[in-house]
Short mmCIF file of C-alpha atoms and ligand atoms in Angstrom, two decimals:
data_model
loop_
_atom_site.label_atom_id
_atom_site.label_comp_id
_atom_site.label_asym_id
_atom_site.label_seq_id
_atom_site.Cartn_x
_atom_site.Cartn_y
_atom_site.Cartn_z
CA UNK A 83 15.43 -54.61 -54.16
CA UNK A 84 11.85 -53.79 -55.04
CA UNK A 85 11.60 -50.66 -57.18
CA UNK A 86 9.20 -48.41 -55.28
CA UNK A 87 9.53 -45.39 -57.55
CA UNK A 88 6.15 -43.66 -57.75
CA UNK A 89 4.61 -43.88 -61.22
CA UNK A 90 0.99 -42.84 -60.64
CA UNK A 91 -1.16 -41.02 -58.06
CA UNK A 92 -4.88 -41.65 -58.48
CA UNK A 93 -7.33 -40.17 -55.96
CA UNK A 94 -10.78 -41.61 -55.27
CA UNK A 95 -13.94 -40.82 -53.33
CA UNK A 96 -16.25 -43.47 -51.84
CA UNK A 97 -19.49 -42.78 -49.95
CA UNK A 98 -20.50 -45.70 -47.74
CA UNK A 99 -23.81 -45.80 -45.83
CA UNK A 100 -23.71 -45.63 -42.01
CA UNK A 101 -25.59 -48.01 -39.69
CA UNK A 102 -29.35 -47.45 -40.03
CA UNK A 103 -28.71 -44.98 -42.88
CA UNK A 104 -28.50 -41.96 -40.56
CA UNK A 105 -26.71 -41.07 -37.34
CA UNK A 106 -26.35 -37.87 -35.34
CA UNK A 107 -24.09 -36.56 -32.68
CA UNK A 108 -24.50 -33.11 -31.12
CA UNK A 109 -22.81 -31.44 -34.07
CA UNK A 110 -23.15 -33.64 -37.15
CA UNK A 111 -25.84 -35.48 -39.08
CA UNK A 112 -24.61 -38.03 -41.54
CA UNK A 113 -25.97 -40.68 -43.87
CA UNK A 114 -22.65 -41.88 -45.34
CA UNK A 115 -18.99 -42.03 -44.36
CA UNK A 116 -16.63 -40.54 -46.92
CA UNK A 117 -13.57 -42.61 -47.75
CA UNK A 118 -11.53 -40.01 -49.61
CA UNK A 119 -8.06 -41.01 -50.60
CA UNK A 120 -5.59 -42.07 -53.18
CA UNK A 121 -4.00 -45.07 -54.77
CA UNK A 122 -0.27 -44.70 -55.40
CA UNK A 123 1.36 -47.03 -57.90
CA UNK A 124 5.05 -47.90 -58.00
CA UNK A 125 7.38 -49.21 -60.72
CA UNK A 126 7.40 -52.70 -59.22
CA UNK A 127 3.62 -52.85 -59.38
CA UNK A 128 3.09 -52.51 -55.62
CA UNK A 129 0.03 -50.34 -55.03
CA UNK A 130 -0.44 -48.31 -51.87
CA UNK A 131 -3.78 -47.10 -50.54
CA UNK A 132 -4.46 -44.33 -48.08
CA UNK A 133 -7.48 -42.28 -47.16
CA UNK A 134 -8.98 -39.73 -44.85
CA UNK A 135 -12.50 -39.79 -43.39
CA UNK A 136 -15.26 -37.28 -44.13
CA UNK A 137 -18.98 -36.82 -43.70
CA UNK A 138 -19.46 -37.59 -47.39
CA UNK A 139 -20.23 -34.16 -48.78
CA UNK A 140 -19.10 -34.39 -52.38
CA UNK A 141 -18.11 -30.73 -52.97
CA UNK A 142 -15.81 -30.67 -49.92
CA UNK A 143 -14.52 -34.18 -50.59
CA UNK A 144 -13.45 -32.96 -54.01
CA UNK A 145 -11.34 -30.21 -52.43
CA UNK A 146 -9.29 -33.00 -50.87
CA UNK A 147 -8.89 -35.06 -54.06
CA UNK A 148 -8.11 -31.85 -56.01
CA UNK A 149 -5.32 -31.06 -53.57
CA UNK A 150 -3.85 -34.52 -54.12
CA UNK A 151 -4.28 -34.40 -57.89
CA UNK A 152 -3.22 -30.87 -58.66
CA UNK A 153 -0.68 -30.10 -55.93
CA UNK A 154 0.74 -33.22 -54.27
CA UNK A 155 0.93 -35.61 -57.27
CA UNK A 156 3.69 -33.72 -59.06
CA UNK A 157 5.74 -33.64 -55.85
CA UNK A 158 5.47 -37.43 -55.61
CA UNK A 159 5.98 -38.73 -59.15
CA UNK A 160 9.47 -40.18 -59.63
CA UNK A 161 10.17 -40.24 -55.87
CA UNK A 162 10.89 -43.37 -53.84
CA UNK A 163 7.66 -44.16 -51.95
CA UNK A 164 9.67 -45.71 -49.11
CA UNK A 165 11.18 -42.32 -48.16
CA UNK A 166 8.04 -41.66 -46.15
CA UNK A 167 9.45 -39.22 -43.62
CA UNK A 168 11.25 -37.16 -46.27
CA UNK A 169 8.18 -37.04 -48.50
CA UNK A 170 5.95 -36.03 -45.58
CA UNK A 171 8.15 -32.99 -45.06
CA UNK A 172 8.40 -32.29 -48.77
CA UNK A 173 4.60 -32.11 -49.00
CA UNK A 174 3.93 -30.47 -45.66
CA UNK A 175 6.62 -27.87 -46.20
CA UNK A 176 5.75 -27.07 -49.82
CA UNK A 177 5.48 -23.29 -49.45
CA UNK A 178 2.63 -22.67 -51.90
CA UNK A 179 0.38 -25.28 -50.36
CA UNK A 180 1.33 -24.41 -46.80
CA UNK A 181 0.41 -20.80 -47.50
CA UNK A 182 -3.19 -21.76 -48.28
CA UNK A 183 -3.55 -24.49 -45.69
CA UNK A 184 -1.24 -25.43 -42.86
CA UNK A 185 -4.18 -27.45 -41.52
CA UNK A 186 -7.59 -28.45 -42.87
CA UNK A 187 -8.08 -29.72 -46.42
CA UNK A 188 -4.38 -29.93 -47.24
CA UNK A 189 -3.75 -31.87 -44.05
CA UNK A 190 -6.50 -34.39 -44.75
CA UNK A 191 -5.02 -34.83 -48.22
CA UNK A 192 -1.56 -35.29 -46.73
CA UNK A 193 -2.96 -37.98 -44.42
CA UNK A 194 -4.21 -39.97 -47.41
CA UNK A 195 -0.88 -39.70 -49.22
CA UNK A 196 1.22 -40.52 -46.15
CA UNK A 197 -0.87 -43.61 -45.41
CA UNK A 198 -0.52 -44.83 -49.00
CA UNK A 199 3.26 -44.44 -48.71
CA UNK A 200 3.38 -46.42 -45.46
CA UNK A 201 1.16 -49.01 -47.11
CA UNK A 202 3.72 -49.39 -49.92
CA UNK A 203 6.60 -49.55 -47.47
CA UNK A 204 4.91 -52.33 -45.48
CA UNK A 205 3.91 -54.23 -48.62
CA UNK A 206 7.48 -53.99 -49.95
CA UNK A 207 8.67 -55.41 -46.60
CA UNK A 208 5.93 -58.07 -46.84
CA UNK A 209 4.77 -57.21 -43.35
CA UNK A 210 1.61 -55.87 -41.78
CA UNK A 211 2.28 -52.30 -40.69
CA UNK A 212 2.22 -53.10 -36.95
CA UNK A 213 5.08 -55.52 -37.55
CA UNK A 214 7.06 -53.03 -39.63
CA UNK A 215 6.64 -50.47 -36.83
CA UNK A 216 8.37 -52.78 -34.37
CA UNK A 217 5.83 -55.42 -33.44
CA UNK A 218 2.81 -55.60 -31.18
CA UNK A 219 3.35 -54.13 -27.72
CA UNK A 220 0.19 -55.74 -26.31
CA UNK A 221 -1.17 -59.24 -26.63
CA UNK A 222 -4.73 -58.03 -27.17
CA UNK A 223 -6.01 -54.56 -28.02
CA UNK A 224 -9.32 -53.75 -26.35
CA UNK A 225 -12.12 -52.34 -28.51
CA UNK A 226 -14.85 -50.05 -27.27
CA UNK A 227 -18.02 -49.57 -29.30
CA UNK A 228 -19.45 -46.19 -30.31
CA UNK A 229 -22.07 -47.39 -32.78
CA UNK A 230 -24.88 -47.89 -30.23
CA UNK A 231 -24.78 -44.44 -28.68
CA UNK A 232 -25.98 -41.94 -31.28
CA UNK A 233 -27.93 -38.88 -30.24
CA UNK A 234 -30.45 -39.58 -33.01
CA UNK A 235 -31.60 -42.66 -31.04
CA UNK A 236 -33.88 -42.30 -28.03
CA UNK A 237 -32.40 -43.04 -24.61
CA UNK A 238 -34.08 -46.43 -24.22
CA UNK A 239 -32.86 -47.62 -27.63
CA UNK A 240 -29.32 -46.50 -26.76
CA UNK A 241 -29.49 -48.30 -23.42
CA UNK A 242 -30.81 -51.53 -24.98
CA UNK A 243 -28.24 -51.46 -27.78
CA UNK A 244 -25.41 -50.86 -25.33
CA UNK A 245 -26.62 -53.75 -23.19
CA UNK A 246 -26.54 -56.03 -26.23
CA UNK A 247 -23.04 -54.80 -27.11
CA UNK A 248 -21.67 -55.70 -23.70
CA UNK A 249 -23.76 -58.79 -22.87
CA UNK A 250 -23.93 -60.51 -26.25
CA UNK A 251 -21.05 -59.10 -28.26
CA UNK A 252 -18.48 -59.02 -25.46
CA UNK A 253 -17.47 -55.35 -25.48
CA UNK A 254 -15.91 -54.17 -22.24
CA UNK A 255 -16.80 -50.58 -22.96
CA UNK A 256 -19.18 -48.34 -24.88
CA UNK A 257 -19.39 -44.64 -25.70
CA UNK A 258 -22.56 -42.63 -26.01
CA UNK A 259 -23.20 -39.18 -27.45
CA UNK A 260 -24.37 -36.29 -25.33
CA UNK A 261 -24.54 -32.54 -25.93
CA UNK A 262 -28.22 -31.92 -26.62
CA UNK A 263 -30.00 -28.61 -25.98
CA UNK A 264 -31.13 -29.86 -22.58
CA UNK A 265 -28.22 -31.08 -20.43
CA UNK A 266 -30.63 -32.55 -17.88
CA UNK A 267 -31.96 -34.87 -20.57
CA UNK A 268 -28.38 -35.93 -21.24
CA UNK A 269 -27.89 -36.74 -17.58
CA UNK A 270 -31.00 -38.92 -17.67
CA UNK A 271 -29.66 -40.66 -20.78
CA UNK A 272 -26.36 -41.35 -19.03
CA UNK A 273 -28.16 -42.60 -15.92
CA UNK A 274 -30.35 -44.98 -17.92
CA UNK A 275 -27.43 -46.41 -19.86
CA UNK A 276 -25.33 -46.95 -16.73
CA UNK A 277 -28.26 -48.61 -14.97
CA UNK A 278 -28.93 -50.84 -17.99
CA UNK A 279 -25.36 -52.03 -18.68
CA UNK A 280 -24.43 -52.41 -15.01
CA UNK A 281 -21.34 -51.22 -13.20
CA UNK A 282 -18.69 -53.34 -14.93
CA UNK A 283 -18.42 -52.03 -18.52
CA UNK A 284 -16.68 -48.72 -19.07
CA UNK A 285 -18.92 -45.87 -20.19
CA UNK A 286 -17.54 -42.82 -21.99
CA UNK A 287 -19.58 -39.80 -23.13
CA UNK A 288 -18.91 -37.60 -26.16
CA UNK A 289 -20.15 -34.02 -26.46
CA UNK A 290 -18.52 -33.30 -29.86
CA UNK A 291 -17.52 -29.79 -28.82
CA UNK A 292 -21.05 -28.56 -28.45
CA UNK A 293 -21.36 -27.20 -24.92
CA UNK A 294 -19.72 -24.17 -23.39
CA UNK A 295 -17.80 -24.09 -20.15
CA UNK A 296 -20.82 -22.90 -18.14
CA UNK A 297 -23.04 -25.78 -19.27
CA UNK A 298 -20.29 -28.31 -18.82
CA UNK A 299 -19.50 -27.11 -15.30
CA UNK A 300 -23.17 -27.30 -14.37
CA UNK A 301 -23.35 -31.06 -15.00
CA UNK A 302 -19.78 -32.00 -14.10
CA UNK A 303 -20.54 -32.65 -10.39
CA UNK A 304 -23.13 -35.28 -11.36
CA UNK A 305 -20.87 -37.36 -13.60
CA UNK A 306 -19.03 -39.30 -10.86
CA UNK A 307 -22.40 -40.83 -9.89
CA UNK A 308 -22.26 -42.77 -13.17
CA UNK A 309 -18.56 -43.65 -13.19
CA UNK A 310 -17.77 -41.99 -16.52
CA UNK A 311 -14.46 -43.06 -18.06
CA UNK A 312 -14.05 -39.77 -19.91
CA UNK A 313 -15.92 -36.77 -21.25
CA UNK A 314 -14.92 -36.32 -24.86
CA UNK A 315 -14.70 -32.91 -26.58
CA UNK A 316 -16.72 -31.26 -23.81
CA UNK A 317 -16.32 -27.74 -25.24
CA UNK A 318 -15.12 -26.15 -28.48
CA UNK A 319 -12.14 -27.94 -30.02
CA UNK A 320 -9.65 -25.06 -30.00
CA UNK A 321 -10.52 -23.59 -26.61
CA UNK A 322 -7.32 -24.45 -24.79
CA UNK A 323 -7.91 -22.08 -21.86
CA UNK A 324 -11.44 -23.43 -21.37
CA UNK A 325 -10.21 -27.01 -21.25
CA UNK A 326 -7.57 -26.08 -18.70
CA UNK A 327 -10.21 -24.50 -16.46
CA UNK A 328 -12.53 -27.44 -16.94
CA UNK A 329 -9.88 -30.01 -16.10
CA UNK A 330 -9.17 -28.14 -12.86
CA UNK A 331 -12.85 -28.04 -11.90
CA UNK A 332 -14.11 -31.45 -13.10
CA UNK A 333 -13.32 -34.81 -11.51
CA UNK A 334 -14.03 -36.78 -14.72
CA UNK A 335 -11.07 -37.08 -17.14
CA UNK A 336 -11.14 -35.23 -20.48
CA UNK A 337 -10.60 -36.91 -23.86
CA UNK A 338 -9.94 -34.97 -27.06
CA UNK A 339 -7.88 -34.83 -30.21
CA UNK A 340 -10.07 -35.82 -33.15
CA UNK A 341 -10.24 -32.18 -34.28
CA UNK A 342 -6.58 -31.30 -33.71
CA UNK A 343 -4.40 -31.16 -36.79
CA UNK A 344 -0.82 -31.19 -35.65
CA UNK A 345 1.77 -32.20 -33.12
CA UNK A 346 1.97 -28.57 -31.99
CA UNK A 347 -1.71 -28.53 -30.98
CA UNK A 348 -1.29 -31.71 -28.96
CA UNK A 349 1.80 -30.30 -27.27
CA UNK A 350 -0.18 -27.26 -26.13
CA UNK A 351 -3.11 -29.28 -24.75
CA UNK A 352 -0.94 -31.90 -23.11
CA UNK A 353 1.56 -29.50 -21.58
CA UNK A 354 -1.28 -27.38 -20.16
CA UNK A 355 -2.88 -30.40 -18.50
CA UNK A 356 -6.03 -29.93 -20.60
CA UNK A 357 -6.37 -33.56 -21.75
CA UNK A 358 -6.16 -36.97 -20.05
CA UNK A 359 -7.02 -39.39 -22.85
CA UNK A 360 -5.18 -38.38 -26.01
CA UNK A 361 -7.15 -39.06 -29.21
CA UNK A 362 -5.11 -38.34 -32.35
CA UNK A 363 -6.65 -39.40 -35.64
CA UNK A 364 -4.21 -40.28 -38.39
CA UNK A 365 -6.75 -39.17 -40.99
CA UNK A 366 -6.58 -35.63 -39.58
CA UNK A 367 -3.06 -35.15 -38.22
CA UNK A 368 -1.48 -35.63 -41.63
CA UNK A 369 -1.18 -39.39 -41.54
CA UNK A 370 0.71 -42.11 -39.78
CA UNK A 371 3.96 -40.13 -39.64
CA UNK A 372 2.52 -37.35 -37.48
CA UNK A 373 0.26 -39.74 -35.50
CA UNK A 374 3.34 -41.58 -34.29
CA UNK A 375 4.89 -38.31 -33.12
CA UNK A 376 1.74 -37.43 -31.19
CA UNK A 377 1.65 -40.87 -29.61
CA UNK A 378 5.32 -40.52 -28.61
CA UNK A 379 4.52 -37.15 -27.07
CA UNK A 380 1.68 -38.67 -25.06
CA UNK A 381 4.00 -41.45 -23.96
CA UNK A 382 6.49 -38.87 -22.70
CA UNK A 383 3.72 -37.52 -20.45
CA UNK A 384 2.57 -41.06 -19.56
CA UNK A 385 -0.87 -40.34 -20.95
CA UNK A 386 -2.97 -43.06 -22.63
CA UNK A 387 -3.66 -42.81 -26.37
CA UNK A 388 -7.05 -43.84 -27.74
CA UNK A 389 -7.11 -43.02 -31.45
CA UNK A 390 -10.22 -41.49 -32.94
CA UNK A 391 -11.13 -43.67 -35.90
CA UNK A 392 -11.65 -41.43 -38.92
CA UNK A 393 -10.48 -44.53 -40.79
CA UNK A 394 -12.98 -46.63 -38.81
CA UNK A 395 -10.01 -48.48 -37.34
CA UNK A 396 -8.57 -49.99 -40.53
CA UNK A 397 -5.16 -48.34 -40.10
CA UNK A 398 -5.38 -47.40 -36.42
CA UNK A 399 -5.54 -51.07 -35.46
CA UNK A 400 -1.96 -51.38 -36.75
CA UNK A 401 -0.79 -48.20 -35.01
CA UNK A 402 -2.49 -49.07 -31.74
CA UNK A 403 -1.08 -52.58 -31.62
CA UNK A 404 2.38 -51.17 -32.30
CA UNK A 405 2.44 -48.15 -30.00
CA UNK A 406 3.09 -48.66 -26.28
CA UNK A 407 0.93 -45.63 -25.31
CA UNK A 408 -2.21 -47.00 -27.00
CA UNK A 409 -4.70 -48.06 -24.36
CA UNK A 410 -7.72 -49.21 -26.40
CA UNK A 411 -9.38 -48.42 -29.72
CA UNK A 412 -12.78 -47.20 -30.85
CA UNK A 413 -14.87 -49.52 -33.05
CA UNK A 414 -17.45 -48.42 -35.65
CA UNK A 415 -18.20 -50.99 -38.39
CA UNK A 416 -19.41 -48.75 -41.24
CA UNK A 417 -16.77 -49.22 -43.94
CA UNK A 418 -15.42 -52.71 -43.23
CA UNK A 419 -16.71 -54.23 -46.45
CA UNK A 420 -14.56 -51.85 -48.54
CA UNK A 421 -11.27 -53.50 -47.63
CA UNK A 422 -9.43 -56.68 -48.51
CA UNK A 423 -8.82 -57.22 -44.78
CA UNK A 424 -11.69 -55.74 -42.79
CA UNK A 425 -11.15 -54.96 -39.11
CA UNK A 426 -12.59 -57.57 -36.80
CA UNK A 427 -13.43 -57.58 -33.08
CA UNK A 428 -13.67 -60.87 -31.21
CA UNK A 429 -14.79 -61.08 -27.58
CA UNK A 430 -14.20 -57.36 -27.21
CA UNK A 431 -10.68 -57.32 -28.63
CA UNK A 432 -9.37 -56.30 -32.04
CA UNK A 433 -8.02 -59.18 -34.08
CA UNK A 434 -4.46 -58.44 -35.17
CA UNK A 435 -4.27 -57.96 -38.98
CA UNK A 436 -2.18 -60.38 -41.01
CA UNK A 437 -2.00 -59.01 -44.53
CA UNK A 438 1.09 -57.02 -45.55
CA UNK A 439 0.40 -53.28 -45.68
CA UNK A 440 -1.43 -50.64 -43.66
CA UNK A 441 -4.93 -52.12 -43.85
CA UNK A 442 -6.25 -49.64 -46.41
CA UNK A 443 -6.32 -51.76 -49.58
CA UNK A 444 -9.69 -51.38 -51.31
CA UNK A 445 -11.74 -54.20 -52.76
CA UNK A 446 -12.55 -53.59 -56.44
CA UNK A 447 -16.23 -54.43 -55.89
CA UNK A 448 -16.48 -51.79 -53.14
CA UNK A 449 -15.00 -49.20 -55.47
CA UNK A 450 -17.52 -50.23 -58.11
CA UNK A 451 -20.38 -49.89 -55.65
CA UNK A 452 -19.51 -46.68 -53.77
CA UNK A 453 -17.22 -44.57 -55.98
CA UNK A 454 -18.17 -40.97 -56.80
CA UNK A 455 -16.93 -38.89 -59.73
CA UNK A 456 -13.99 -36.62 -58.99
CA UNK A 457 -15.33 -33.89 -61.28
C1 0YR B 202 -20.17 -38.82 -36.53
N1 0YR B 202 -16.17 -40.09 -32.48
C2 0YR B 202 -16.75 -39.01 -33.00
C3 0YR B 202 -18.75 -38.92 -36.18
C4 0YR B 202 -17.16 -39.13 -34.44
C5 0YR B 202 -18.40 -38.43 -34.80
O1 0YR B 202 -20.59 -37.49 -36.53
O2 0YR B 202 -17.96 -38.22 -37.07
O3 0YR B 202 -19.41 -38.67 -33.91
O4 0YR B 202 -16.16 -38.61 -35.26
O5 0YR B 202 -16.88 -38.04 -32.33
O6 0YR B 202 -15.67 -40.09 -31.30
MG1 MG B 203 -15.64 -38.02 -30.62
#
């Protein structure tokens, strides 16, 4: 048996430039994606990697690595990395840490650790994670592309880029950002994109929590004209009652989940009928362990799961191939070059990974190029 006793926990921070060096949605402006995580070494020499995703703001990224270094590491050293479920609860339930953060920073840190543990478990089993989780439940996992739809691009550029994505690159679906100060301008943007890509490809829109119920209700009746697959984060992330009212009043389905931290939050939204496309992100919900619970919950309600890719798909491709509720997966290519097995989309479908592990193993040259100091 491979000795997977944990001997070292070493956090890291990488800042990797985004496409075109700057993108905006209604709520965020970013120049880099933060790959903030940890390497975990075991007695046998197997190294696990796991990370969360941030908007590459060094002071807040360091809160995450500090949590791993100063609180979680001592709970992990000497433990068997393969006891993933037990260790998740040991860390999550650690009273001192839970007191200061049942969600937020501590949860992003937990996601990095949990992923590294799953990575070790899969490497020890010499299997890609999707295989360890029980095998692929679909032949091909559809990818949809978000990287052409930024709010920082003018409507014509978005429309042209989306046309290229579907006509040349083979995507069957795209997502564009909305949520500007002028909702009528957003409607024009949606109209132009739909006209440009034609009626076949799916078109989703993402408001990133920016609008209120009144604004959203004012444009909702127009959305069916453009055959919108879903409206994502239409109003503020935690407004459960607002989402319930919106889902009763709007014909277009609602997608959300990238800002929800725990199984309990998903239970509330799902049970209330406030979400149709369930979008857990393993980098936010405390890792793979909790993501699988959320996906099981969605399955119990027969709702489709479309992970939000805070990991840019590196790990979610494994989870989505393995989980029967997963319906498709977002694609954004920003951090591919950091990994020994970068995600790949061919003819609109994700290529199934082959390397043992969870897909998070860093290339040394990427670390060299993008690493930031922890102090
Ligand atoms: C960039 N995907 C999202 C990015 C993305 C955000 O701000 O973080 O747009 O997370 O909403 O669906
Ligand atoms: Mg989103």
